[in-house]
Coordinates of C-alpha atoms in Angstrom, one line a residue:
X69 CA 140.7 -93.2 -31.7
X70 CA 137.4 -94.7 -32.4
X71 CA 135.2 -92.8 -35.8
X72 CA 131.7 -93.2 -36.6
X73 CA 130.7 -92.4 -39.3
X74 CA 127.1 -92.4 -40.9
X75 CA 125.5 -91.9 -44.5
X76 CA 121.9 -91.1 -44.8
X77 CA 119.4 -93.9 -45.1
X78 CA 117.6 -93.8 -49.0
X79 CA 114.0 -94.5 -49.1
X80 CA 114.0 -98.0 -51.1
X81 CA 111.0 -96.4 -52.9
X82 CA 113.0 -95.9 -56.3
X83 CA 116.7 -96.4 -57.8
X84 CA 119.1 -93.8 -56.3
X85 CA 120.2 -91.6 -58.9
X86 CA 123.5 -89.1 -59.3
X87 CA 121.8 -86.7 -56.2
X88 CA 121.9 -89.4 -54.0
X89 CA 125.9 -90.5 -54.9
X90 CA 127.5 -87.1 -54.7
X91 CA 125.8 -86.4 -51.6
X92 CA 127.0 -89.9 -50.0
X93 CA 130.3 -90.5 -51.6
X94 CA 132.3 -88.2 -48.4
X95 CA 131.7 -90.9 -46.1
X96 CA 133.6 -94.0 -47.9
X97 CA 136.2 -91.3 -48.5
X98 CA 136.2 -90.5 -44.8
X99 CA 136.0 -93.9 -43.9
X100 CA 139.0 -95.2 -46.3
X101 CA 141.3 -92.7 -45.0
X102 CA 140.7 -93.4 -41.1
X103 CA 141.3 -97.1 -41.8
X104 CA 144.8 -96.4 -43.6
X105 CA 145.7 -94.3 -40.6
X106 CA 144.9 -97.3 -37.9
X107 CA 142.1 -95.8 -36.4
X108 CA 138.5 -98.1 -35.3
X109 CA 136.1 -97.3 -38.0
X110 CA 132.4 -97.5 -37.7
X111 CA 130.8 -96.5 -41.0
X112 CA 126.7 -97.6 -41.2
X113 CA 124.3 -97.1 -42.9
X114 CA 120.8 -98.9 -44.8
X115 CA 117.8 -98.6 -46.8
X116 CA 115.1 -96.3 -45.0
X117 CA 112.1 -99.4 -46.2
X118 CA 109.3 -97.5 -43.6
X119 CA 107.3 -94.8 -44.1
X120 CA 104.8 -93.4 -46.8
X121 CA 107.1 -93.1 -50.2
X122 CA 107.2 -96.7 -50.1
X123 CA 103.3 -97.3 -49.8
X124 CA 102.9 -95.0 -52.1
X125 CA 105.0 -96.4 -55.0
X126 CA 103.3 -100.1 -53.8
X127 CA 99.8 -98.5 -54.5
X128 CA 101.3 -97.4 -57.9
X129 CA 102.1 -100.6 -58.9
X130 CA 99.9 -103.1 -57.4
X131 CA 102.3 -104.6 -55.1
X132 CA 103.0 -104.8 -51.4
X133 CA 105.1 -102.9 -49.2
X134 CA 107.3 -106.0 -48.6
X135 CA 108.0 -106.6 -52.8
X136 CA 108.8 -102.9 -53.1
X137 CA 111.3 -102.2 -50.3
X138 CA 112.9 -105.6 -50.6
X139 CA 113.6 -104.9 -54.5
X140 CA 115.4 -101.4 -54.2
X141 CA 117.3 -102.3 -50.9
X142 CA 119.0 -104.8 -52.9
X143 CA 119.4 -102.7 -55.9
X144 CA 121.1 -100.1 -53.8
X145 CA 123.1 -102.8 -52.2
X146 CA 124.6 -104.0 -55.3
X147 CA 125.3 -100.0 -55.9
X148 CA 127.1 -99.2 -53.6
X149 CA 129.1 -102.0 -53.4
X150 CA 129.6 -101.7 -57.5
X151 CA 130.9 -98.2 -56.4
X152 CA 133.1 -99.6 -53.5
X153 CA 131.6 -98.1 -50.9
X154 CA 133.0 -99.6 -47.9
X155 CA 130.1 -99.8 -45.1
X156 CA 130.3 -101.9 -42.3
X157 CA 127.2 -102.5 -42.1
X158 CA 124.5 -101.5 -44.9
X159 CA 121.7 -102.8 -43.6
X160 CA 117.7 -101.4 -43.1
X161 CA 114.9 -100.8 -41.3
X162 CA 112.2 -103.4 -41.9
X163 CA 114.6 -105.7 -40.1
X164 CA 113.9 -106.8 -36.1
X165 CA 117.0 -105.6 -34.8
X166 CA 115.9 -102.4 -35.9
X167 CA 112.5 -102.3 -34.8
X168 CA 113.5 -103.5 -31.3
X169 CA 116.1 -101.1 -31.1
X170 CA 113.9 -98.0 -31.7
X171 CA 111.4 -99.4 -29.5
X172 CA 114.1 -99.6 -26.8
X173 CA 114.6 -96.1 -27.5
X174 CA 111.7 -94.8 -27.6
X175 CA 110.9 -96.0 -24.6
X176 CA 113.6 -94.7 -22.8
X177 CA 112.6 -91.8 -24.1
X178 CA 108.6 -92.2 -22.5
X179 CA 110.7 -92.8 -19.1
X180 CA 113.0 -90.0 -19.2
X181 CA 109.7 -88.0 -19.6
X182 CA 110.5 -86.1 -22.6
X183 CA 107.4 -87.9 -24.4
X184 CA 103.6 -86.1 -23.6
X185 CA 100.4 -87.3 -24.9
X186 CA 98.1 -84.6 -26.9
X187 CA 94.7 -84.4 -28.9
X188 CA 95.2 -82.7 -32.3
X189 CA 93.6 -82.2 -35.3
X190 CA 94.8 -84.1 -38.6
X191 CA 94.0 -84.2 -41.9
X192 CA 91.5 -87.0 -42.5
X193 CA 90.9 -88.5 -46.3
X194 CA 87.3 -89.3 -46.6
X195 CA 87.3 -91.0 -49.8
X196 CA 90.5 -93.1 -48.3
X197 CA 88.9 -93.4 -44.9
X198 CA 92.3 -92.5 -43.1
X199 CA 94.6 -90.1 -41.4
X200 CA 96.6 -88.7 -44.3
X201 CA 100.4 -89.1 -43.2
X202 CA 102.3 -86.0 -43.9
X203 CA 103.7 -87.1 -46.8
X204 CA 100.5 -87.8 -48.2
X205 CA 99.4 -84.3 -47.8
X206 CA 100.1 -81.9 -50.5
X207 CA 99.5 -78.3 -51.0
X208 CA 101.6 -75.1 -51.2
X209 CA 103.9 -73.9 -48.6
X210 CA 103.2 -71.5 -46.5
X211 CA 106.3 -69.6 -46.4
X212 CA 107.0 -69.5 -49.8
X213 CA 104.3 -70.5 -51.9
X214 CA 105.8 -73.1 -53.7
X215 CA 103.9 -76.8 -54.4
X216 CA 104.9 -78.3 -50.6
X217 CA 104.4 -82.1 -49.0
X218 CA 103.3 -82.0 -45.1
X219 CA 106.6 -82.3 -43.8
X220 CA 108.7 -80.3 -45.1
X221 CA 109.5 -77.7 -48.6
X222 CA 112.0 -78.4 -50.4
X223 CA 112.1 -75.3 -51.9
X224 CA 112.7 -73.0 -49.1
X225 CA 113.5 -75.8 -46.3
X226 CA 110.7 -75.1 -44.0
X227 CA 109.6 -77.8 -42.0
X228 CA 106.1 -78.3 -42.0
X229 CA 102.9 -79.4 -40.3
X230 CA 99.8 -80.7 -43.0
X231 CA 97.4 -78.3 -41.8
X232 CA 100.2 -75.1 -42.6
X233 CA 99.6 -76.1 -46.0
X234 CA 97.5 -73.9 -48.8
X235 CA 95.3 -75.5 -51.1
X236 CA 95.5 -79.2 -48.9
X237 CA 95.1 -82.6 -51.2
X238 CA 95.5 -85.9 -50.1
X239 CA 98.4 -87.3 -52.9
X240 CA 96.2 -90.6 -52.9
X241 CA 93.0 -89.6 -54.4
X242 CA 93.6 -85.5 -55.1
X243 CA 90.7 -84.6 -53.0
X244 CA 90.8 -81.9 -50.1
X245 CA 91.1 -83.6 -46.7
X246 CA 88.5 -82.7 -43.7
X247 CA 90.1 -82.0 -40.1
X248 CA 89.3 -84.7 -37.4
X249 CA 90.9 -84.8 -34.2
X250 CA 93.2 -87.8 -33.1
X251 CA 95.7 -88.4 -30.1
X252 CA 99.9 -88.7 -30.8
X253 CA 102.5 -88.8 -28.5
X254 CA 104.8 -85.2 -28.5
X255 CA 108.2 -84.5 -28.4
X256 CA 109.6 -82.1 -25.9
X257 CA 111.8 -80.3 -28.3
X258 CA 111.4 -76.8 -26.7
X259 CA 112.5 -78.1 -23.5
X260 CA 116.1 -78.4 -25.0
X261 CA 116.6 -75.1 -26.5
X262 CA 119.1 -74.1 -24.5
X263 CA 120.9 -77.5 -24.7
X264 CA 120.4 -77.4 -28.9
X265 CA 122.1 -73.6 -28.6
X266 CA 125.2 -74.5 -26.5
X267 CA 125.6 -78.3 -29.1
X268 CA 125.5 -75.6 -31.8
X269 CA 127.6 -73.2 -30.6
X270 CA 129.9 -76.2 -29.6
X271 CA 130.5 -78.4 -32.8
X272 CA 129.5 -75.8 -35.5
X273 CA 132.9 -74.1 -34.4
X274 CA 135.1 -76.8 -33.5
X275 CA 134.0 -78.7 -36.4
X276 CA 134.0 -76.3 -39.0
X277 CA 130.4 -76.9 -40.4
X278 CA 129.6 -76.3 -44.1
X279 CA 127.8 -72.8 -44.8
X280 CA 124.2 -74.8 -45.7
X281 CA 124.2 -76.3 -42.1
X282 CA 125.4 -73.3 -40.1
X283 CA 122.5 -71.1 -41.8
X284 CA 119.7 -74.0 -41.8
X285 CA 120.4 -75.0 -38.6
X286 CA 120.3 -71.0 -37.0
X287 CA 117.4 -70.2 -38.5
X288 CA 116.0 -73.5 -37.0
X289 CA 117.2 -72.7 -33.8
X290 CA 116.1 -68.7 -34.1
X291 CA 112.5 -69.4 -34.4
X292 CA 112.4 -71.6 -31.5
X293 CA 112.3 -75.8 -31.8
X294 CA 108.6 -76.0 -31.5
X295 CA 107.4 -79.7 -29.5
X296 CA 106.5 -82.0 -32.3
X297 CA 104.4 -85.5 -32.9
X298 CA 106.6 -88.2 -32.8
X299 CA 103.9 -90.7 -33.8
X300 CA 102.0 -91.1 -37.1
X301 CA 99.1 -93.2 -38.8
X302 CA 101.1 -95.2 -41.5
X303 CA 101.0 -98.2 -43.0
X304 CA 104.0 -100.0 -42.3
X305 CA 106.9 -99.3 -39.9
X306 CA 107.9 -99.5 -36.2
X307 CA 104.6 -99.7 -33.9
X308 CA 104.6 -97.7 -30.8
X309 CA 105.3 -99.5 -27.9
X310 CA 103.5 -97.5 -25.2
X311 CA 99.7 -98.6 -24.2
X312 CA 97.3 -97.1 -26.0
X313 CA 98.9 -96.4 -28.8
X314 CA 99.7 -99.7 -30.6
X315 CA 98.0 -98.6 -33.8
X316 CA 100.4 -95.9 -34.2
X317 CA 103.5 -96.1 -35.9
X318 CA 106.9 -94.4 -34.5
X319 CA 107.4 -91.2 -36.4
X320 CA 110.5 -90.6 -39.6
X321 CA 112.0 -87.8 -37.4
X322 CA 112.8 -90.4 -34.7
X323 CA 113.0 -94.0 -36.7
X324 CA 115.1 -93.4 -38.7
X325 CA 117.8 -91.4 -37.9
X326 CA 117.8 -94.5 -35.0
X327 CA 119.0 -96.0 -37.8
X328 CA 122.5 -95.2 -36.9
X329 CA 122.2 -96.4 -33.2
X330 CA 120.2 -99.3 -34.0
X331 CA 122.6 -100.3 -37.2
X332 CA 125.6 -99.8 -34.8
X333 CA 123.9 -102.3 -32.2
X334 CA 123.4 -104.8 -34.7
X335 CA 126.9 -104.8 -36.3
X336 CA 128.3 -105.4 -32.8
X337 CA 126.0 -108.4 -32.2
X338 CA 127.0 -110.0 -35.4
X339 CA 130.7 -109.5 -34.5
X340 CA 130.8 -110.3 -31.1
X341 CA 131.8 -106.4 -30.5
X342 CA 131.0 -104.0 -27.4
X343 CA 129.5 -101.0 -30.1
X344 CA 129.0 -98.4 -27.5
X345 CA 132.6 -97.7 -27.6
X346 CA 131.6 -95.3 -30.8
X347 CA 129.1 -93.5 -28.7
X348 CA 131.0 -92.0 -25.6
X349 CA 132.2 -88.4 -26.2
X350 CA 135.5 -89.4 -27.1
X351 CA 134.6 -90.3 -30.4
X352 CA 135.0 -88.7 -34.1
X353 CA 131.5 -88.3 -35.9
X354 CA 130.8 -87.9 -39.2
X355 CA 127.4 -87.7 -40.7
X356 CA 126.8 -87.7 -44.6
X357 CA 124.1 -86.1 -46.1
X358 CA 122.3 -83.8 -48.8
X359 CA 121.2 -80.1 -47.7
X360 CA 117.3 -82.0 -47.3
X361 CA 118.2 -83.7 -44.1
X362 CA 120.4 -81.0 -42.5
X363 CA 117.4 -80.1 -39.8
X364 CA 117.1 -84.3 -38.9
X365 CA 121.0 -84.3 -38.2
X366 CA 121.7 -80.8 -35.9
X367 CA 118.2 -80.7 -34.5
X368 CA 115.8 -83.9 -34.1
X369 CA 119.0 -86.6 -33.6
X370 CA 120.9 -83.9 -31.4
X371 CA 117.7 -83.6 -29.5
X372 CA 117.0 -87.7 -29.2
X373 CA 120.4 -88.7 -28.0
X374 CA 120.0 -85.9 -25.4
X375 CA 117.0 -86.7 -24.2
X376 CA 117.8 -90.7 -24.1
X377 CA 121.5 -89.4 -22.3
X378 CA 122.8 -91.2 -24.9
X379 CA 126.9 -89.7 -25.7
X380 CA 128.2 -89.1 -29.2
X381 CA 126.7 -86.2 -30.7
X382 CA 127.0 -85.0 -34.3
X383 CA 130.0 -83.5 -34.8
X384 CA 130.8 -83.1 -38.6
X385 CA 128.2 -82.3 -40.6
X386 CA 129.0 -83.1 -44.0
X387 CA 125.4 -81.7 -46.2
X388 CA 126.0 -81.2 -49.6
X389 CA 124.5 -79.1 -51.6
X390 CA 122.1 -80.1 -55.1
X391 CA 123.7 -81.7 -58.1
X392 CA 121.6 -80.6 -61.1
X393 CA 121.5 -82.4 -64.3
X394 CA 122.5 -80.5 -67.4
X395 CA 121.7 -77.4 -65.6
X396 CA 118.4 -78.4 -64.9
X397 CA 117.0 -79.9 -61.1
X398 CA 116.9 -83.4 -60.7
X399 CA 113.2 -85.0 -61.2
X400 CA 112.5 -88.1 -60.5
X401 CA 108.7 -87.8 -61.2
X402 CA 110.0 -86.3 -64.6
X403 CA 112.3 -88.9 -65.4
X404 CA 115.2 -86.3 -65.5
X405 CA 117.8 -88.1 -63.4
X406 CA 121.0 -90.6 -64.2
X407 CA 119.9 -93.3 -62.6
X408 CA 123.0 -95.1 -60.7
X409 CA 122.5 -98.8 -61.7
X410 CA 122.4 -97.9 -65.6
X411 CA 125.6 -95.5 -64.9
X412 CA 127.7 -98.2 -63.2
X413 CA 127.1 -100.9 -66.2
X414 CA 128.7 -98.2 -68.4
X415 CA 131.6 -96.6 -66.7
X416 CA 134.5 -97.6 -64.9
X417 CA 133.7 -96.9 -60.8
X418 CA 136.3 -95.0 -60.2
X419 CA 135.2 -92.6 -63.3
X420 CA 132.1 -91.9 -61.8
X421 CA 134.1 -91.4 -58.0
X422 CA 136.2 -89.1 -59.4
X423 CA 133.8 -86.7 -61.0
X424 CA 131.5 -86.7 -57.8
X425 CA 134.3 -85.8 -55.7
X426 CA 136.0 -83.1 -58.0
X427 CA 132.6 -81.9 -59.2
X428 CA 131.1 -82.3 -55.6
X429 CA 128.7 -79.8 -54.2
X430 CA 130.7 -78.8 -51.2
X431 CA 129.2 -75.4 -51.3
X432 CA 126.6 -74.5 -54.2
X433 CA 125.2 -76.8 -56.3
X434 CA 127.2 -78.3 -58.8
X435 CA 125.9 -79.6 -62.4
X436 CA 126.5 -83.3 -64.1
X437 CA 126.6 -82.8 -68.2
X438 CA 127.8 -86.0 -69.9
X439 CA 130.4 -83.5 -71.3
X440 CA 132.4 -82.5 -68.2
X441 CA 131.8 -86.4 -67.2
X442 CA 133.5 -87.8 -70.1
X443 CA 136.4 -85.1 -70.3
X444 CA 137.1 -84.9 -67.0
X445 CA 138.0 -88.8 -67.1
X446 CA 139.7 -88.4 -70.6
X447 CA 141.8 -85.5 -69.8
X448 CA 142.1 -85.6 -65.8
X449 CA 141.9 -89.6 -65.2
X450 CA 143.0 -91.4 -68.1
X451 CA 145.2 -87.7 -69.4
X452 CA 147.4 -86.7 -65.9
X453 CA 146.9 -90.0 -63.2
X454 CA 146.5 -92.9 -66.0
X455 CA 149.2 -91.3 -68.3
X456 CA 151.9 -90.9 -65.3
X457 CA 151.5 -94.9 -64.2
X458 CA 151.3 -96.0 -67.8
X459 CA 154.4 -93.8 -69.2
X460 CA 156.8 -95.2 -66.3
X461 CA 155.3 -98.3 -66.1
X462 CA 155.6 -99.2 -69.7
X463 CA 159.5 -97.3 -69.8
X464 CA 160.5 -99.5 -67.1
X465 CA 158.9 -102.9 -69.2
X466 CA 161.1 -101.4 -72.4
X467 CA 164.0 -100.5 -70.9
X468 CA 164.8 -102.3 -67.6
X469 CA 162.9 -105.5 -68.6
X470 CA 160.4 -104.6 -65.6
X471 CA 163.0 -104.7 -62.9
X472 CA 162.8 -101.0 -60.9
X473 CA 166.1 -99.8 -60.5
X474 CA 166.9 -98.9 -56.9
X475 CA 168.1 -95.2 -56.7
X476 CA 168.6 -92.3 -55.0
X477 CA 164.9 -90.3 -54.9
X478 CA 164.9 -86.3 -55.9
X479 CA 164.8 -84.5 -52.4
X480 CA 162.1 -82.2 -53.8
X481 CA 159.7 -85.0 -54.4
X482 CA 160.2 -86.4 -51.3
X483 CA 159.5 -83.4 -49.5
X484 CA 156.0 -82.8 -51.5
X485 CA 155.1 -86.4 -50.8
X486 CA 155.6 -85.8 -47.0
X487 CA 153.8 -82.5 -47.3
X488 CA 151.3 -84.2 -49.4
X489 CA 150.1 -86.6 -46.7
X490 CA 149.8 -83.9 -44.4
X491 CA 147.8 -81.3 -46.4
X492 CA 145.2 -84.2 -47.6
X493 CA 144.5 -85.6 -44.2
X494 CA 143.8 -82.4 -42.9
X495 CA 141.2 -81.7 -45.8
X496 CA 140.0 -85.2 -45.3
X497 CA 139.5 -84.7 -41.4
X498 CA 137.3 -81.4 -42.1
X499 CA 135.6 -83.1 -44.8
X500 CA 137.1 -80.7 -47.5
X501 CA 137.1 -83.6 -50.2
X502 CA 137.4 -82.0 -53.3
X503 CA 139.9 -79.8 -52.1
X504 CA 142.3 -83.1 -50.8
X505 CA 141.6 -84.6 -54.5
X506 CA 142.7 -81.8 -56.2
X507 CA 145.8 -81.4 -54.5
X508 CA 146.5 -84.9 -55.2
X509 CA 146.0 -83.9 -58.5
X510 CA 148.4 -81.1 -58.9
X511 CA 150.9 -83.2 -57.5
X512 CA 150.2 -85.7 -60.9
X513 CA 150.8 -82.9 -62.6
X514 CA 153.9 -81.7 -60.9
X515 CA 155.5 -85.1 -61.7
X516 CA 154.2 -85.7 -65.6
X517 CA 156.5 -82.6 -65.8
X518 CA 158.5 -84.1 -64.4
X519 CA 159.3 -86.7 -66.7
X520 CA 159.1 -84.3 -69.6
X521 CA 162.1 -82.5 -68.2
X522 CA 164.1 -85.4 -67.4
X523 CA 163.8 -86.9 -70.4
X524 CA 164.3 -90.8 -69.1
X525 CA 164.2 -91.5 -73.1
X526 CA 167.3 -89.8 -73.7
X527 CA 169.5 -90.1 -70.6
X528 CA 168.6 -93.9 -70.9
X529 CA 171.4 -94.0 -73.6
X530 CA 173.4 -91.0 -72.3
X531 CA 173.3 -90.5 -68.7
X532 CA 172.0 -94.1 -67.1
X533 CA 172.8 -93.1 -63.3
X534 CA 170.4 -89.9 -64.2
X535 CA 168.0 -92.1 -65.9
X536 CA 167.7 -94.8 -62.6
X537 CA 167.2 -91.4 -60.4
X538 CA 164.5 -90.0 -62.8
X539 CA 162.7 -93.3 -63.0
X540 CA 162.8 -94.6 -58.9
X541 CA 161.6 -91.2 -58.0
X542 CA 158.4 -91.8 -60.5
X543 CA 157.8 -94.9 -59.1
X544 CA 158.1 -93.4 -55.3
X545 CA 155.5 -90.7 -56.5
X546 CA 153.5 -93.6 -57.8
X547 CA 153.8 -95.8 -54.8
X548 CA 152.6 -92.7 -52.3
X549 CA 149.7 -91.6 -55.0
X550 CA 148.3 -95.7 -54.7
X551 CA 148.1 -94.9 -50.9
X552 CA 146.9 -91.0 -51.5
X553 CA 144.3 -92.2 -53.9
X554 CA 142.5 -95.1 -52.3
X555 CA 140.0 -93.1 -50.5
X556 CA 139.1 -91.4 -53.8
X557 CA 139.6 -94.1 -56.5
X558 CA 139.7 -97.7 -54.6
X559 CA 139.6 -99.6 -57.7
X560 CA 142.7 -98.0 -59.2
X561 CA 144.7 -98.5 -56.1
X562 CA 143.8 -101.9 -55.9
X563 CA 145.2 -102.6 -59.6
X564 CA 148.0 -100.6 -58.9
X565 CA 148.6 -102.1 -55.6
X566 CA 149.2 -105.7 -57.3
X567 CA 151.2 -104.0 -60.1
X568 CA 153.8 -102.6 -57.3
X569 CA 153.2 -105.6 -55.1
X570 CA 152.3 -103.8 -52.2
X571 CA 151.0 -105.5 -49.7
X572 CA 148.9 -103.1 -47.5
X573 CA 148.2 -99.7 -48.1
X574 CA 148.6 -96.7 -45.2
X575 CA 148.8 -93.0 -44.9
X576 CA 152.1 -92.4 -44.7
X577 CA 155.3 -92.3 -47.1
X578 CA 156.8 -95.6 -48.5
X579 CA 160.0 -94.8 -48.6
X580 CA 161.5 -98.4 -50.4
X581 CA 161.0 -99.0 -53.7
X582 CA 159.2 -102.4 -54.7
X583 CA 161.7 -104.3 -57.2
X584 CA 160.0 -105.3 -60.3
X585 CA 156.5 -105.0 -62.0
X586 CA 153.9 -107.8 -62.5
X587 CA 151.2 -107.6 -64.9
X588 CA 151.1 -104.3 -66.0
X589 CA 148.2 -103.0 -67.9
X590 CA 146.2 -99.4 -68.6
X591 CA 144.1 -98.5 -65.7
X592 CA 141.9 -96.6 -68.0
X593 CA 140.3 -96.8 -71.2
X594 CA 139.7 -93.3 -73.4
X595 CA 135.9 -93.1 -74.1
X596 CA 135.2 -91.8 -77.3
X597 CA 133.8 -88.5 -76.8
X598 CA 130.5 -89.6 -79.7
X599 CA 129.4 -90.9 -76.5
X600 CA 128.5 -87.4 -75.0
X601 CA 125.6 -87.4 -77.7
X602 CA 124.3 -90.8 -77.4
X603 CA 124.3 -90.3 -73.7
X604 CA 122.5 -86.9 -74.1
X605 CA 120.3 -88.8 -76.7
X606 CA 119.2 -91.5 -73.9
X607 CA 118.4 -88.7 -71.5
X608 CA 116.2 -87.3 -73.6
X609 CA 113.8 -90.4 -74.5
X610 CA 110.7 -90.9 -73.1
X611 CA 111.3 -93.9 -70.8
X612 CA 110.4 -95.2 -67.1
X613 CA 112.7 -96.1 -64.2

């Protein structure tokens, strides 16, 4: 079976911050356990480096386009690769391949006749002499009054055009744009309604859609998919490639979410690989995402890769809900955010993993405090997972001078284990992440008791065969957790992995036990819980990202 999966493209106009992490973090999970179970894995993604937020951040400080794009995209590079995600390919879309591929596109598009030309009206800065962007367009929604850009609200999800707004101000200068009339090139959207309905009706079943998506995307789909421009006045980004329109720029809606089709191009270049095999019908799709993006992934992509007869739909929508910050919404403007590259020089990867996936905000928002962050690795990570490996691991260094003794296994472990792999691959496949985590963890739990009950300490002395038993069927539930765990906590498996000298890890039961132990040591570290005020502390100060 072939998978694609793809995580949504940050704008490299400022560091990613906690928001952007829990809503991404379901595709290496995805992605890690499709590799252990053989499958042809395809997970892409880049740096979205076109488009107004990063013009607008280059006015702000005096710099070009270029300086600004090329400085976060490596930031979030060195992120996510801090944080083990495992892309393919993490690339962008200032690069050639990209902008040829979207050309390409597009103009398969033009010929497929799904494109029109029209004369509209745009907002117009006069003090800027240009067409205002959408982005650059500010004023109150129209829907529900709250402060709005021209594209879309976040508050109520609406997606907008500039002149819906209330109260319109061009975000460059603060003064209210005038109305002039300018040609794009338009989308045929309402031509597919039908087709949109049936895709819906299709994969929002089959492939059991979060809540967010199924509502978003019906109330999208209820009001009709109105025709929209597919070609803007910006700055930087990919030019149009029809005549007469050179000095446009392709649209968001449609370059970036190319991203995916033009990332997958490039990765098979690179390797010398055919990459349409992961877009035929026969293939698994994931897409990663925050609830923002949910209209760009079941309407406008859906809709381009019909109209371009291109196969592999969107199948699994995986949209997350918000993560707020000690109960408060994320803002970056504000400064209220954990910013990701101070957070990984701080705490072990696998820390922050761990509370993003058990915290996650499958279906409501979820909050980060430095409180639950910090106990949940003490008393869940370093308390149940760490304290099971380093208990066994450190009996077996005391008592069998690190040799593993080989003995019989406890039928009812075995049969949890079995059950085990079953139950979290299922969750995995649906994109149920927490849920597959947490069983994992109950299973820890299960086996710390375990060890209480058997008492290795005392049988050791008294009842050695007993002893041997208790201790090879820790290390069996240890061996099968290293494989279990590695979507979730990569970085653990991989210590543990050398520990147990394993060689590869898969997603099924290891049944033989490894014979001896090589350089043991903790996994985790307790962090001393003063730490919760400092952090708090540090949040609080006035400072600049």
């Amino acid at each position: 079976m072939t998978v694609f999966i793809g995580g949504a493209w940050p704008y490299a106009n400022g560091s990613l911050h906690i928001g952007h992490i829990a809503a991404l973090l379901p595709g290496d999970i995805i992605a890690r356990y499709y590799r252990q179970q053989g499958e042809d894995v395809l997970y892409v993604s880049g740096s979205d480096c076109n488009g107004t937020p990063i013009a607008i951040r280059a006015k702000q400080e005096g710099k070009t386009t270029e300086d600004i794009a090329e400085y976060y995209h490596n930031e979030f590079s060195t992120c996510f690769q801090k944080l083990g995600f495992s892309f393919d390919y993490y690339t962008r879309t200032d690069t050639k391949e990209h902008h040829d591929g979207v050309q390409e596109l597009f103009i398969k598009l033009y010929k497929n006749n799904t494109l029109y030309e029209k004369t509209i009206e745009q907002a117009y800065c006069e003090h800027d002499q240009q067409f205002l962007p959408d982005r650059l367009v500010e004023g109150e929604c129209p829907n529900c009054g709250a402060k709005a850009r021209g594209d879309q609200c976040d508050q109520c999800s609406a997606i907008l055009d500039p002149l819906d707004l209330i109260n319109k101000r061009c975000k460059l200068c603060g003064n209210e744009p005038v109305i002039r009339e300018t040609k794009h090139l338009y989308y045929k959207f309402s031509q597919l309604q039908n087709q949109l309905e049936t895709y819906y009706e299709q994969m929002s079943t089959k492939y059991n859609w979060r809540q967010n998506a199924l509502s978003l995307t019906e109330r999208y789909l209820n009001e009709g998919v109105p025709d929209r421009s597919v070609t803007r006045d910006l700055p930087n980004g990919v030019m149009v490639p029809i005549e007469g329109f050179e000095d446009k720029k392709v649209y968001v809606w449609i370059e970036a979410v190319s991203g995916y089709l033009t990332a997958s191009k490039a990765w098979g270049m690179e390797n010398h690989i055919d990459y349409t095999k992961f877009w035929t019908k026969d293939t698994r799709t994931y897409y990663i995402h925050g609830k923002d993006n949910i209209p760009f992934h079941t309407v406008i992509w859906p809709s381009i890769l019909i109209g371009a007869e291109i196969d592999g739909l969107p199948q699994t929508i995986v949209s997350s809900e918000y993560m707020t910050l000690e109960k408060r919404k994320i803002s970056t403007s504000q400064n209220w955010a954990v910013w990701i590259p101070d957070l990984i020089e701080r705490y072990h990867p696998d820390t922050i993993r761990y509370f993003f996936t058990i915290n996650a905000p499958e279906s409501r928002d979820a909050d980060f405090s430095f409180r639950e962050f910090i106990y949940s690795h003490n008393s869940e990570l370093l308390g149940a997972f760490g304290n099971l490996v380093n208990r066994t691991f450190k009996f077996i260094e005391k008592s069998y001078d690190s040799k593993i003794p080989q003995a019989d296994i406890n039928t009812n472990v075995i049969n949890q284990v079995n059950q085990l792999y079953i139950e979290a691959g299922e969750l995995i496949e649906v994109a149920k992440i927490k849920e597959a985590l947490e069983l994992n963890f109950e299973f820890i739990r299960t086996c710390n008791k375990y060890f209480d009950e058997e008492q290795p300490w005392i049988t050791i002395k008294e009842e050695k065969d007993k002893c041997d038993e208790t201790i090879a069927t820790c290390i069996f539930a240890i061996q099968n957790l290293n494989q279990l765990l590695n979507p979730f906590l990569p970085f653990s498996a991989e210590q543990l992995k050398s520990m147990l000298g394993l060689e590869t890890l898969k997603w099924n039961v290891i049944e033989d036990l490894p014979t001896a132990l090589t350089n043991i040591s903790p996994l985790y570290e307790r962090i001393d819980v003063k730490q919760i005020e400092e952090e708090i502390e540090k949040l609080n100060a006035p400072n600049t990202n």
